[in-house]
PDB file of C-alpha atoms and ligand atoms in Angstrom:
ATOM      1  CA  UNK A   1     122.391  16.008-125.416  1.00  0.00           C
ATOM      2  CA  UNK A   2     120.021  14.984-122.702  1.00  0.00           C
ATOM      3  CA  UNK A   3     122.377  12.612-120.929  1.00  0.00           C
ATOM      4  CA  UNK A   4     125.405  14.360-119.483  1.00  0.00           C
ATOM      5  CA  UNK A   5     128.548  13.798-121.524  1.00  0.00           C
ATOM      6  CA  UNK A   6     130.307  12.904-118.305  1.00  0.00           C
ATOM      7  CA  UNK A   7     127.998   9.938-117.764  1.00  0.00           C
ATOM      8  CA  UNK A   8     128.470   8.563-121.242  1.00  0.00           C
ATOM      9  CA  UNK A   9     132.219   9.226-121.423  1.00  0.00           C
ATOM     10  CA  UNK A  10     132.661   7.074-118.307  1.00  0.00           C
ATOM     11  CA  UNK A  11     130.435   4.308-119.611  1.00  0.00           C
ATOM     12  CA  UNK A  12     130.983   1.610-122.202  1.00  0.00           C
ATOM     13  CA  UNK A  13     129.598   2.772-125.512  1.00  0.00           C
ATOM     14  CA  UNK A  14     129.076   0.441-128.430  1.00  0.00           C
ATOM     15  CA  UNK A  15     131.353   1.351-131.337  1.00  0.00           C
ATOM     16  CA  UNK A  16     131.038  -1.446-133.848  1.00  0.00           C
ATOM     17  CA  UNK A  17     130.228  -5.068-134.509  1.00  0.00           C
ATOM     18  CA  UNK A  18     133.207  -7.282-133.691  1.00  0.00           C
ATOM     19  CA  UNK A  19     133.314  -8.772-137.159  1.00  0.00           C
ATOM     20  CA  UNK A  20     133.675  -5.339-138.756  1.00  0.00           C
ATOM     21  CA  UNK A  21     137.019  -4.664-137.082  1.00  0.00           C
ATOM     22  CA  UNK A  22     139.839  -6.438-138.808  1.00  0.00           C
ATOM     23  CA  UNK A  23     143.437  -5.358-139.298  1.00  0.00           C
ATOM     24  CA  UNK A  24     142.484  -2.452-141.525  1.00  0.00           C
ATOM     25  CA  UNK A  25     141.888   0.609-139.290  1.00  0.00           C
ATOM     26  CA  UNK A  26     138.331   1.919-139.161  1.00  0.00           C
ATOM     27  CA  UNK A  27     137.121   5.357-138.112  1.00  0.00           C
ATOM     28  CA  UNK A  28     134.172   5.522-135.705  1.00  0.00           C
ATOM     29  CA  UNK A  29     132.680   8.766-134.410  1.00  0.00           C
ATOM     30  CA  UNK A  30     131.604   8.591-130.768  1.00  0.00           C
ATOM     31  CA  UNK A  31     129.933  11.676-129.282  1.00  0.00           C
ATOM     32  CA  UNK A  32     131.513  13.854-131.944  1.00  0.00           C
ATOM     33  CA  UNK A  33     134.992  12.468-131.273  1.00  0.00           C
ATOM     34  CA  UNK A  34     136.860  10.639-134.024  1.00  0.00           C
ATOM     35  CA  UNK A  35     138.262   7.257-132.985  1.00  0.00           C
ATOM     36  CA  UNK A  36     140.289   4.728-134.903  1.00  0.00           C
ATOM     37  CA  UNK A  37     139.713   1.045-134.206  1.00  0.00           C
ATOM     38  CA  UNK A  38     142.024  -1.691-135.416  1.00  0.00           C
ATOM     39  CA  UNK A  39     142.825  -5.278-134.589  1.00  0.00           C
ATOM     40  CA  UNK A  40     146.174  -6.962-134.055  1.00  0.00           C
ATOM     41  CA  UNK A  41     147.162 -10.248-132.407  1.00  0.00           C
ATOM     42  CA  UNK A  42     146.402  -8.847-128.959  1.00  0.00           C
ATOM     43  CA  UNK A  43     142.861  -7.829-129.845  1.00  0.00           C
ATOM     44  CA  UNK A  44     141.062  -4.627-130.739  1.00  0.00           C
ATOM     45  CA  UNK A  45     142.416  -1.194-129.814  1.00  0.00           C
ATOM     46  CA  UNK A  46     140.826   2.244-129.884  1.00  0.00           C
ATOM     47  CA  UNK A  47     142.851   5.455-130.233  1.00  0.00           C
ATOM     48  CA  UNK A  48     141.952   9.024-130.944  1.00  0.00           C
ATOM     49  CA  UNK A  49     141.976   9.195-134.740  1.00  0.00           C
ATOM     50  CA  UNK A  50     144.732  11.758-134.735  1.00  0.00           C
ATOM     51  CA  UNK A  51     148.468  11.538-135.232  1.00  0.00           C
ATOM     52  CA  UNK A  52     150.342  13.816-132.861  1.00  0.00           C
ATOM     53  CA  UNK A  53     152.873  14.719-135.552  1.00  0.00           C
ATOM     54  CA  UNK A  54     150.703  16.623-138.048  1.00  0.00           C
ATOM     55  CA  UNK A  55     147.156  15.681-137.156  1.00  0.00           C
ATOM     56  CA  UNK A  56     146.611  13.084-139.860  1.00  0.00           C
ATOM     57  CA  UNK A  57     143.789  10.591-139.364  1.00  0.00           C
ATOM     58  CA  UNK A  58     145.373   7.322-138.279  1.00  0.00           C
ATOM     59  CA  UNK A  59     142.359   5.488-139.706  1.00  0.00           C
ATOM     60  CA  UNK A  60     143.786   6.224-143.165  1.00  0.00           C
ATOM     61  CA  UNK A  61     146.873   4.222-142.244  1.00  0.00           C
ATOM     62  CA  UNK A  62     147.475   0.511-141.884  1.00  0.00           C
ATOM     63  CA  UNK A  63     148.640  -2.104-139.404  1.00  0.00           C
ATOM     64  CA  UNK A  64     152.150  -3.461-139.935  1.00  0.00           C
ATOM     65  CA  UNK A  65     153.631  -6.132-137.639  1.00  0.00           C
ATOM     66  CA  UNK A  66     150.881  -5.349-135.143  1.00  0.00           C
ATOM     67  CA  UNK A  67     151.658  -1.613-135.124  1.00  0.00           C
ATOM     68  CA  UNK A  68     149.359   1.137-136.311  1.00  0.00           C
ATOM     69  CA  UNK A  69     151.195   3.121-138.987  1.00  0.00           C
ATOM     70  CA  UNK A  70     150.315   6.723-139.780  1.00  0.00           C
ATOM     71  CA  UNK A  71     149.687   7.172-143.505  1.00  0.00           C
ATOM     72  CA  UNK A  72     151.415  10.576-143.713  1.00  0.00           C
ATOM     73  CA  UNK A  73     155.008  10.111-142.463  1.00  0.00           C
ATOM     74  CA  UNK A  74     154.906   6.528-141.285  1.00  0.00           C
ATOM     75  CA  UNK A  75     155.187   6.920-137.526  1.00  0.00           C
ATOM     76  CA  UNK A  76     154.413   3.582-135.910  1.00  0.00           C
ATOM     77  CA  UNK A  77     152.309   3.170-132.783  1.00  0.00           C
ATOM     78  CA  UNK A  78     152.299   0.209-130.392  1.00  0.00           C
ATOM     79  CA  UNK A  79     149.141  -1.226-128.827  1.00  0.00           C
ATOM     80  CA  UNK A  80     149.692   0.898-125.710  1.00  0.00           C
ATOM     81  CA  UNK A  81     149.762   4.033-127.866  1.00  0.00           C
ATOM     82  CA  UNK A  82     153.510   4.650-127.685  1.00  0.00           C
ATOM     83  CA  UNK A  83     155.291   5.584-130.867  1.00  0.00           C
ATOM     84  CA  UNK A  84     158.129   3.114-131.457  1.00  0.00           C
ATOM     85  CA  UNK A  85     159.398   4.147-134.875  1.00  0.00           C
ATOM     86  CA  UNK A  86     159.833   7.478-136.660  1.00  0.00           C
ATOM     87  CA  UNK A  87     161.292   6.972-140.156  1.00  0.00           C
ATOM     88  CA  UNK A  88     162.704  10.516-140.346  1.00  0.00           C
ATOM     89  CA  UNK A  89     164.792  10.261-137.146  1.00  0.00           C
ATOM     90  CA  UNK A  90     168.525   9.704-137.661  1.00  0.00           C
ATOM     91  CA  UNK A  91     169.752   6.481-136.102  1.00  0.00           C
ATOM     92  CA  UNK A  92     170.343   6.560-132.389  1.00  0.00           C
ATOM     93  CA  UNK A  93     168.170   9.615-131.871  1.00  0.00           C
ATOM     94  CA  UNK A  94     165.583   9.071-129.124  1.00  0.00           C
ATOM     95  CA  UNK A  95     161.895   9.127-129.922  1.00  0.00           C
ATOM     96  CA  UNK A  96     160.300  12.140-128.203  1.00  0.00           C
ATOM     97  CA  UNK A  97     158.441  11.091-125.042  1.00  0.00           C
ATOM     98  CA  UNK A  98     155.340  12.942-126.174  1.00  0.00           C
ATOM     99  CA  UNK A  99     155.081  10.824-129.320  1.00  0.00           C
ATOM    100  CA  UNK A 100     152.001   8.864-128.326  1.00  0.00           C
ATOM    101  CA  UNK A 101     148.570   8.109-129.621  1.00  0.00           C
ATOM    102  CA  UNK A 102     145.721   8.813-127.213  1.00  0.00           C
ATOM    103  CA  UNK A 103     144.341   5.454-126.136  1.00  0.00           C
ATOM    104  CA  UNK A 104     140.764   4.754-125.052  1.00  0.00           C
ATOM    105  CA  UNK A 105     139.363   1.812-123.146  1.00  0.00           C
ATOM    106  CA  UNK A 106     138.240  -0.874-125.586  1.00  0.00           C
ATOM    107  CA  UNK A 107     136.784  -4.351-125.140  1.00  0.00           C
ATOM    108  CA  UNK A 108     135.209  -6.892-127.397  1.00  0.00           C
ATOM    109  CA  UNK A 109     132.204  -8.650-125.893  1.00  0.00           C
ATOM    110  CA  UNK A 110     128.783  -9.986-126.889  1.00  0.00           C
ATOM    111  CA  UNK A 111     129.729  -9.765-130.574  1.00  0.00           C
ATOM    112  CA  UNK A 112     130.294  -6.013-130.284  1.00  0.00           C
ATOM    113  CA  UNK A 113     133.166  -3.609-129.635  1.00  0.00           C
ATOM    114  CA  UNK A 114     132.767  -1.247-126.676  1.00  0.00           C
ATOM    115  CA  UNK A 115     134.811   1.870-125.953  1.00  0.00           C
ATOM    116  CA  UNK A 116     135.253   3.912-122.807  1.00  0.00           C
ATOM    117  CA  UNK A 117     136.371   7.440-123.587  1.00  0.00           C
ATOM    118  CA  UNK A 118     137.656   8.113-120.070  1.00  0.00           C
ATOM    119  CA  UNK A 119     139.271   4.722-119.594  1.00  0.00           C
ATOM    120  CA  UNK A 120     137.374   4.537-116.311  1.00  0.00           C
ATOM    121  CA  UNK A 121     137.123   1.274-114.438  1.00  0.00           C
ATOM    122  CA  UNK A 122     133.372   0.922-115.048  1.00  0.00           C
ATOM    123  CA  UNK A 123     132.282  -2.649-115.540  1.00  0.00           C
ATOM    124  CA  UNK A 124     130.343  -3.687-118.593  1.00  0.00           C
ATOM    125  CA  UNK A 125     126.818  -4.923-117.827  1.00  0.00           C
ATOM    126  CA  UNK A 126     126.107  -8.636-117.845  1.00  0.00           C
ATOM    127  CA  UNK A 127     124.280 -10.467-120.618  1.00  0.00           C
ATOM    128  CA  UNK A 128     124.205 -14.026-119.227  1.00  0.00           C
ATOM    129  CA  UNK A 129     122.304 -15.612-122.126  1.00  0.00           C
ATOM    130  CA  UNK A 130     125.150 -14.774-124.512  1.00  0.00           C
ATOM    131  CA  UNK A 131     127.425 -17.303-122.810  1.00  0.00           C
ATOM    132  CA  UNK A 132     124.669 -19.873-122.358  1.00  0.00           C
ATOM    133  CA  UNK A 133     124.984 -22.534-125.020  1.00  0.00           C
ATOM    134  CA  UNK A 134     121.212 -23.017-125.097  1.00  0.00           C
ATOM    135  CA  UNK A 135     120.990 -19.615-126.794  1.00  0.00           C
ATOM    136  CA  UNK A 136     121.828 -18.798-130.366  1.00  0.00           C
ATOM    137  CA  UNK A 137     122.974 -15.220-130.966  1.00  0.00           C
ATOM    138  CA  UNK A 138     122.449 -12.954-133.946  1.00  0.00           C
ATOM    139  CA  UNK A 139     123.850  -9.428-134.155  1.00  0.00           C
ATOM    140  CA  UNK A 140     121.564  -6.791-135.659  1.00  0.00           C
ATOM    141  CA  UNK A 141     122.793  -3.447-136.945  1.00  0.00           C
ATOM    142  CA  UNK A 142     124.513  -1.085-137.362  1.00  0.00           C
ATOM    143  CA  UNK A 143     121.418   0.905-138.311  1.00  0.00           C
ATOM    144  CA  UNK A 144     121.493   4.686-138.394  1.00  0.00           C
ATOM    145  CA  UNK A 145     118.748   7.030-137.216  1.00  0.00           C
ATOM    146  CA  UNK A 146     118.725  10.812-137.225  1.00  0.00           C
ATOM    147  CA  UNK A 147     117.537  11.036-133.644  1.00  0.00           C
ATOM    148  CA  UNK A 148     119.015  11.367-130.188  1.00  0.00           C
ATOM    149  CA  UNK A 149     119.638   8.032-128.474  1.00  0.00           C
ATOM    150  CA  UNK A 150     117.059   8.292-125.645  1.00  0.00           C
ATOM    151  CA  UNK A 151     114.175   8.594-128.116  1.00  0.00           C
ATOM    152  CA  UNK A 152     115.368   5.380-129.779  1.00  0.00           C
ATOM    153  CA  UNK A 153     115.832   3.616-126.443  1.00  0.00           C
ATOM    154  CA  UNK A 154     112.400   4.679-125.248  1.00  0.00           C
ATOM    155  CA  UNK A 155     110.803   3.513-128.479  1.00  0.00           C
ATOM    156  CA  UNK A 156     112.286   0.080-127.800  1.00  0.00           C
ATOM    157  CA  UNK A 157     110.825   0.131-124.277  1.00  0.00           C
ATOM    158  CA  UNK A 158     107.426   1.317-125.495  1.00  0.00           C
ATOM    159  CA  UNK A 159     104.966  -1.530-125.160  1.00  0.00           C
ATOM    160  CA  UNK A 160     101.901   0.428-126.315  1.00  0.00           C
ATOM    161  CA  UNK A 161     102.996   0.883-129.926  1.00  0.00           C
ATOM    162  CA  UNK A 162     103.463  -2.806-130.754  1.00  0.00           C
ATOM    163  CA  UNK A 163      99.827  -3.424-131.712  1.00  0.00           C
ATOM    164  CA  UNK A 164      99.484  -0.168-133.667  1.00  0.00           C
ATOM    165  CA  UNK A 165     102.721   0.796-135.420  1.00  0.00           C
ATOM    166  CA  UNK A 166     103.758  -2.843-135.838  1.00  0.00           C
ATOM    167  CA  UNK A 167     100.236  -4.113-136.518  1.00  0.00           C
ATOM    168  CA  UNK A 168     100.220  -7.639-137.883  1.00  0.00           C
ATOM    169  CA  UNK A 169     103.822  -8.243-136.852  1.00  0.00           C
ATOM    170  CA  UNK A 170     104.194  -7.583-133.126  1.00  0.00           C
ATOM    171  CA  UNK A 171     100.565  -7.126-132.159  1.00  0.00           C
ATOM    172  CA  UNK A 172      96.988  -6.674-133.348  1.00  0.00           C
ATOM    173  CA  UNK A 173      94.842  -3.566-132.745  1.00  0.00           C
ATOM    174  CA  UNK A 174      92.022  -5.580-131.102  1.00  0.00           C
ATOM    175  CA  UNK A 175      94.496  -6.476-128.344  1.00  0.00           C
ATOM    176  CA  UNK A 176      95.897  -3.021-127.640  1.00  0.00           C
ATOM    177  CA  UNK A 177      94.949  -2.875-123.968  1.00  0.00           C
ATOM    178  CA  UNK A 178      97.952  -3.322-121.692  1.00  0.00           C
ATOM    179  CA  UNK A 179      97.317  -4.940-118.314  1.00  0.00           C
ATOM    180  CA  UNK A 180      98.748  -3.461-115.137  1.00  0.00           C
ATOM    181  CA  UNK A 181     102.310  -4.246-114.271  1.00  0.00           C
ATOM    182  CA  UNK A 182     104.917  -2.993-111.844  1.00  0.00           C
ATOM    183  CA  UNK A 183     108.464  -1.744-112.167  1.00  0.00           C
ATOM    184  CA  UNK A 184     111.247  -2.850-109.864  1.00  0.00           C
ATOM    185  CA  UNK A 185     114.292  -0.721-109.176  1.00  0.00           C
ATOM    186  CA  UNK A 186     117.220  -2.978-108.429  1.00  0.00           C
ATOM    187  CA  UNK A 187     120.815  -2.149-107.488  1.00  0.00           C
ATOM    188  CA  UNK A 188     122.155  -1.759-110.990  1.00  0.00           C
ATOM    189  CA  UNK A 189     119.092  -1.921-113.178  1.00  0.00           C
ATOM    190  CA  UNK A 190     115.351  -1.502-113.521  1.00  0.00           C
ATOM    191  CA  UNK A 191     113.071  -4.382-114.433  1.00  0.00           C
ATOM    192  CA  UNK A 192     109.412  -4.583-115.347  1.00  0.00           C
ATOM    193  CA  UNK A 193     107.040  -7.385-114.418  1.00  0.00           C
ATOM    194  CA  UNK A 194     105.977  -9.626-117.247  1.00  0.00           C
ATOM    195  CA  UNK A 195     103.609  -7.866-119.613  1.00  0.00           C
ATOM    196  CA  UNK A 196     101.192  -9.987-121.645  1.00  0.00           C
ATOM    197  CA  UNK A 197     101.167  -9.161-125.339  1.00  0.00           C
ATOM    198  CA  UNK A 198      98.961 -10.881-127.883  1.00  0.00           C
ATOM    199  CA  UNK A 199     100.934 -11.529-131.053  1.00  0.00           C
ATOM    200  CA  UNK A 200      99.760 -12.838-134.416  1.00  0.00           C
ATOM    201  CA  UNK A 201     102.681 -15.243-134.818  1.00  0.00           C
ATOM    202  CA  UNK A 202     105.310 -14.967-132.100  1.00  0.00           C
ATOM    203  CA  UNK A 203     107.284 -18.114-132.945  1.00  0.00           C
ATOM    204  CA  UNK A 204     106.860 -18.641-136.673  1.00  0.00           C
ATOM    205  CA  UNK A 205     104.325 -21.471-136.269  1.00  0.00           C
ATOM    206  CA  UNK A 206     101.452 -19.295-137.539  1.00  0.00           C
ATOM    207  CA  UNK A 207      99.643 -19.602-134.187  1.00  0.00           C
ATOM    208  CA  UNK A 208      98.528 -16.309-132.536  1.00  0.00           C
ATOM    209  CA  UNK A 209      98.955 -16.244-128.753  1.00  0.00           C
ATOM    210  CA  UNK A 210      99.991 -14.325-125.678  1.00  0.00           C
ATOM    211  CA  UNK A 211     103.687 -13.946-125.010  1.00  0.00           C
ATOM    212  CA  UNK A 212     105.225 -12.232-122.001  1.00  0.00           C
ATOM    213  CA  UNK A 213     107.677  -9.356-122.229  1.00  0.00           C
ATOM    214  CA  UNK A 214     110.015  -8.302-119.438  1.00  0.00           C
ATOM    215  CA  UNK A 215     111.886  -5.057-120.003  1.00  0.00           C
ATOM    216  CA  UNK A 216     115.149  -4.130-118.299  1.00  0.00           C
ATOM    217  CA  UNK A 217     117.081  -0.882-118.232  1.00  0.00           C
ATOM    218  CA  UNK A 218     120.759  -1.711-117.804  1.00  0.00           C
ATOM    219  CA  UNK A 219     122.574   1.485-118.753  1.00  0.00           C
ATOM    220  CA  UNK A 220     121.545   4.905-120.115  1.00  0.00           C
ATOM    221  CA  UNK A 221     121.888   3.622-123.684  1.00  0.00           C
ATOM    222  CA  UNK A 222     121.582  -0.132-123.180  1.00  0.00           C
ATOM    223  CA  UNK A 223     118.291  -1.883-122.498  1.00  0.00           C
ATOM    224  CA  UNK A 224     116.819  -5.304-123.138  1.00  0.00           C
ATOM    225  CA  UNK A 225     113.659  -7.291-123.194  1.00  0.00           C
ATOM    226  CA  UNK A 226     112.969 -10.972-122.781  1.00  0.00           C
ATOM    227  CA  UNK A 227     110.012 -12.459-124.616  1.00  0.00           C
ATOM    228  CA  UNK A 228     108.728 -15.677-123.074  1.00  0.00           C
ATOM    229  CA  UNK A 229     106.227 -18.194-124.294  1.00  0.00           C
ATOM    230  CA  UNK A 230     104.949 -19.940-121.161  1.00  0.00           C
ATOM    231  CA  UNK A 231     103.523 -22.892-123.103  1.00  0.00           C
ATOM    232  CA  UNK A 232     106.752 -23.850-124.833  1.00  0.00           C
ATOM    233  CA  UNK A 233     109.389 -22.150-122.636  1.00  0.00           C
ATOM    234  CA  UNK A 234     110.735 -20.477-125.729  1.00  0.00           C
ATOM    235  CA  UNK A 235     112.669 -17.333-124.931  1.00  0.00           C
ATOM    236  CA  UNK A 236     113.976 -14.539-127.067  1.00  0.00           C
ATOM    237  CA  UNK A 237     116.148 -11.726-125.743  1.00  0.00           C
ATOM    238  CA  UNK A 238     116.928  -8.528-127.574  1.00  0.00           C
ATOM    239  CA  UNK A 239     119.551  -6.219-126.157  1.00  0.00           C
ATOM    240  CA  UNK A 240     119.480  -2.789-127.744  1.00  0.00           C
ATOM    241  CA  UNK A 241     122.428  -0.466-127.430  1.00  0.00           C
ATOM    242  CA  UNK A 242     123.003   2.896-129.069  1.00  0.00           C
ATOM    243  CA  UNK A 243     126.097   4.656-130.334  1.00  0.00           C
ATOM    244  CA  UNK A 244     125.667   8.438-130.000  1.00  0.00           C
ATOM    245  CA  UNK A 245     127.500   9.678-133.077  1.00  0.00           C
ATOM    246  CA  UNK A 246     126.780  13.355-132.770  1.00  0.00           C
ATOM    247  CA  UNK A 247     123.818  15.580-131.964  1.00  0.00           C
ATOM    248  CA  UNK A 248     120.690  13.992-133.513  1.00  0.00           C
ATOM    249  CA  UNK A 249     122.592  11.138-135.096  1.00  0.00           C
ATOM    250  CA  UNK A 250     122.699   7.659-133.623  1.00  0.00           C
ATOM    251  CA  UNK A 251     123.544   4.143-134.647  1.00  0.00           C
ATOM    252  CA  UNK A 252     121.623   1.226-133.159  1.00  0.00           C
ATOM    253  CA  UNK A 253     122.954  -2.284-132.553  1.00  0.00           C
ATOM    254  CA  UNK A 254     121.138  -5.310-131.212  1.00  0.00           C
ATOM    255  CA  UNK A 255     122.173  -8.620-129.718  1.00  0.00           C
ATOM    256  CA  UNK A 256     119.370 -11.100-130.340  1.00  0.00           C
ATOM    257  CA  UNK A 257     119.351 -14.390-128.455  1.00  0.00           C
ATOM    258  CA  UNK A 258     117.034 -17.364-128.957  1.00  0.00           C
ATOM    259  CA  UNK A 259     116.754 -20.591-126.966  1.00  0.00           C
ATOM    260  CA  UNK A 260     114.738 -22.150-129.808  1.00  0.00           C
ATOM    261  CA  UNK A 261     115.031 -22.617-133.522  1.00  0.00           C
ATOM    262  CA  UNK A 262     112.635 -20.363-135.387  1.00  0.00           C
ATOM    263  CA  UNK A 263     113.604 -22.002-138.665  1.00  0.00           C
ATOM    264  CA  UNK A 264     114.978 -18.678-139.882  1.00  0.00           C
ATOM    265  CA  UNK A 265     118.501 -17.950-141.051  1.00  0.00           C
ATOM    266  CA  UNK A 266     120.506 -15.169-139.409  1.00  0.00           C
ATOM    267  CA  UNK A 267     119.851 -13.094-142.511  1.00  0.00           C
ATOM    268  CA  UNK A 268     116.072 -13.575-142.242  1.00  0.00           C
ATOM    269  CA  UNK A 269     116.118 -12.628-138.561  1.00  0.00           C
ATOM    270  CA  UNK A 270     118.104  -9.476-139.360  1.00  0.00           C
ATOM    271  CA  UNK A 271     115.795  -8.554-142.239  1.00  0.00           C
ATOM    272  CA  UNK A 272     112.714  -8.888-140.034  1.00  0.00           C
ATOM    273  CA  UNK A 273     114.322  -6.644-137.422  1.00  0.00           C
ATOM    274  CA  UNK A 274     115.317  -4.139-140.136  1.00  0.00           C
ATOM    275  CA  UNK A 275     111.707  -4.073-141.335  1.00  0.00           C
ATOM    276  CA  UNK A 276     110.416  -3.455-137.789  1.00  0.00           C
ATOM    277  CA  UNK A 277     112.969  -0.693-137.290  1.00  0.00           C
ATOM    278  CA  UNK A 278     112.004   0.909-140.606  1.00  0.00           C
ATOM    279  CA  UNK A 279     108.539   1.390-139.052  1.00  0.00           C
ATOM    280  CA  UNK A 280     110.004   2.932-135.886  1.00  0.00           C
ATOM    281  CA  UNK A 281     112.598   5.114-137.619  1.00  0.00           C
ATOM    282  CA  UNK A 282     110.333   7.858-139.048  1.00  0.00           C
ATOM    283  CA  UNK A 283     108.632   8.106-135.647  1.00  0.00           C
ATOM    284  CA  UNK A 284     111.815   8.620-133.632  1.00  0.00           C
ATOM    285  CA  UNK A 285     113.341  10.897-136.264  1.00  0.00           C
ATOM    286  CA  UNK A 286     110.363  13.240-136.078  1.00  0.00           C
ATOM    287  CA  UNK A 287     109.477  13.295-132.389  1.00  0.00           C
ATOM    288  CA  UNK A 288     109.518  16.718-130.730  1.00  0.00           C
ATOM    289  CA  UNK A 289     111.279  17.751-128.683  1.00  0.00           C
ATOM    290  CA  UNK A 290     114.266  15.748-129.889  1.00  0.00           C
ATOM    291  CA  UNK A 291     115.331  15.162-126.300  1.00  0.00           C
ATOM    292  CA  UNK A 292     113.076  13.120-124.046  1.00  0.00           C
ATOM    293  CA  UNK A 293     111.310  15.428-121.602  1.00  0.00           C
ATOM    294  CA  UNK A 294     112.413  14.246-118.163  1.00  0.00           C
ATOM    295  CA  UNK A 295     109.775  16.388-116.507  1.00  0.00           C
ATOM    296  CA  UNK A 296     106.869  13.944-116.369  1.00  0.00           C
ATOM    297  CA  UNK A 297     104.373  16.802-116.663  1.00  0.00           C
ATOM    298  CA  UNK A 298     105.534  17.663-120.168  1.00  0.00           C
ATOM    299  CA  UNK A 299     104.030  14.773-122.135  1.00  0.00           C
ATOM    300  CA  UNK A 300     100.912  12.836-121.186  1.00  0.00           C
ATOM    301  CA  UNK A 301     101.747   9.356-119.950  1.00  0.00           C
ATOM    302  CA  UNK A 302      99.433   6.428-119.340  1.00  0.00           C
ATOM    303  CA  UNK A 303      99.846   3.823-116.638  1.00  0.00           C
ATOM    304  CA  UNK A 304     100.906   1.411-119.344  1.00  0.00           C
ATOM    305  CA  UNK A 305     103.842   3.700-120.171  1.00  0.00           C
ATOM    306  CA  UNK A 306     105.482   2.714-116.900  1.00  0.00           C
ATOM    307  CA  UNK A 307     108.630   1.328-118.531  1.00  0.00           C
ATOM    308  CA  UNK A 308     109.146   4.583-120.430  1.00  0.00           C
ATOM    309  CA  UNK A 309     108.444   6.593-117.301  1.00  0.00           C
ATOM    310  CA  UNK A 310     110.989   4.507-115.387  1.00  0.00           C
ATOM    311  CA  UNK A 311     113.551   5.186-118.120  1.00  0.00           C
ATOM    312  CA  UNK A 312     112.948   8.924-117.846  1.00  0.00           C
ATOM    313  CA  UNK A 313     113.245   8.729-114.051  1.00  0.00           C
ATOM    314  CA  UNK A 314     116.440   6.718-114.408  1.00  0.00           C
ATOM    315  CA  UNK A 315     117.982   9.381-116.664  1.00  0.00           C
ATOM    316  CA  UNK A 316     116.810  12.114-114.357  1.00  0.00           C
ATOM    317  CA  UNK A 317     118.374  10.360-111.364  1.00  0.00           C
ATOM    318  CA  UNK A 318     121.730  10.189-113.173  1.00  0.00           C
ATOM    319  CA  UNK A 319     121.551  13.945-113.669  1.00  0.00           C
ATOM    320  CA  UNK A 320     120.596  14.570-110.049  1.00  0.00           C
ATOM    321  CA  UNK A 321     123.491  12.402-108.843  1.00  0.00           C
ATOM    322  CA  UNK A 322     125.823  14.578-110.885  1.00  0.00           C
ATOM    323  CA  UNK A 323     124.176  17.694-109.573  1.00  0.00           C
ATOM    324  CA  UNK A 324     123.266  18.884-113.064  1.00  0.00           C
ATOM    325  CA  UNK A 325     119.494  18.360-113.030  1.00  0.00           C
TER     326      UNK A 325
HETATM  327 FE1  FES B 401     151.351  11.137-138.711  1.00  0.00          FE
HETATM  328 FE2  FES B 401     153.193  12.766-139.734  1.00  0.00          FE
HETATM  329  S1  FES B 401     151.098  13.146-139.412  1.00  0.00           S
HETATM  330  S2  FES B 401     153.383  10.710-139.119  1.00  0.00           S
HETATM  331 CO1   CO B 402     108.854  -0.463-132.536  1.00  0.00          CO
END
């Protein structure tokens, strides 16, 4: 893939919605690696989905008294990965030291489950609105796309397509011109100025008007925008984050936050987002090359593509820092 494995393995990658991980173990594939996620009283844990005894998938097992039990011979694993019970061992016989499940970093935050394949100390980005009681949150996804993550991320950052591909929903063709705006590189992220976008009905009142989008690049596979209505101070945030499943297969998740009541149920908000994504999906699944070209000479960019260009530069910089680009 375009982004070095090393970068992603040391980062927090979305694995699931929180509500989808209960006691019953679940298999999730992250960058071609099989993980098992399960929940006990202490929280959610992520192990390699592989029992060291005979290679069975632990996700086929169950959780008993807080321990993950292999379905094949019943070895029991503690939250720290250590095996604490082997049914076949005669009493008094010590459990082999090597009897362990491989444990990954795992946290539950912003309604999602995040894993860190290298267990590195990287901090998760901040999403302040999630903990602000003025904002209501709705989780969107998981939604699959047969595309590499950066194409999906860039599509989300692409301001020019709103009035064309999403005509009548997120823009109108008569208002396709994008005014100038700047990009600001900050310590940990990249942020655009506000970009005016004319929308047919941005708040559900039926009134067309200009709203103002600010895009931010937080991580290689996590970006957000804030949509502001300056007349009403209504704000909507969408954080998009992508799970790279394997080459050309991704799963998208969104955290949507609103400081106003659009009169829609969670289900209606999710369905609208699904409909928008169903317009984007055939585009991203058929773009060539499948990997974003980081050489800015390869595709033809406009000034208004500055957010996308910044994303490509951001990815390129990661590669340069690693000495691989
Ligand atoms: Fe897991 Fe034997 S393969 S206990
Ligand atoms: Co779109």
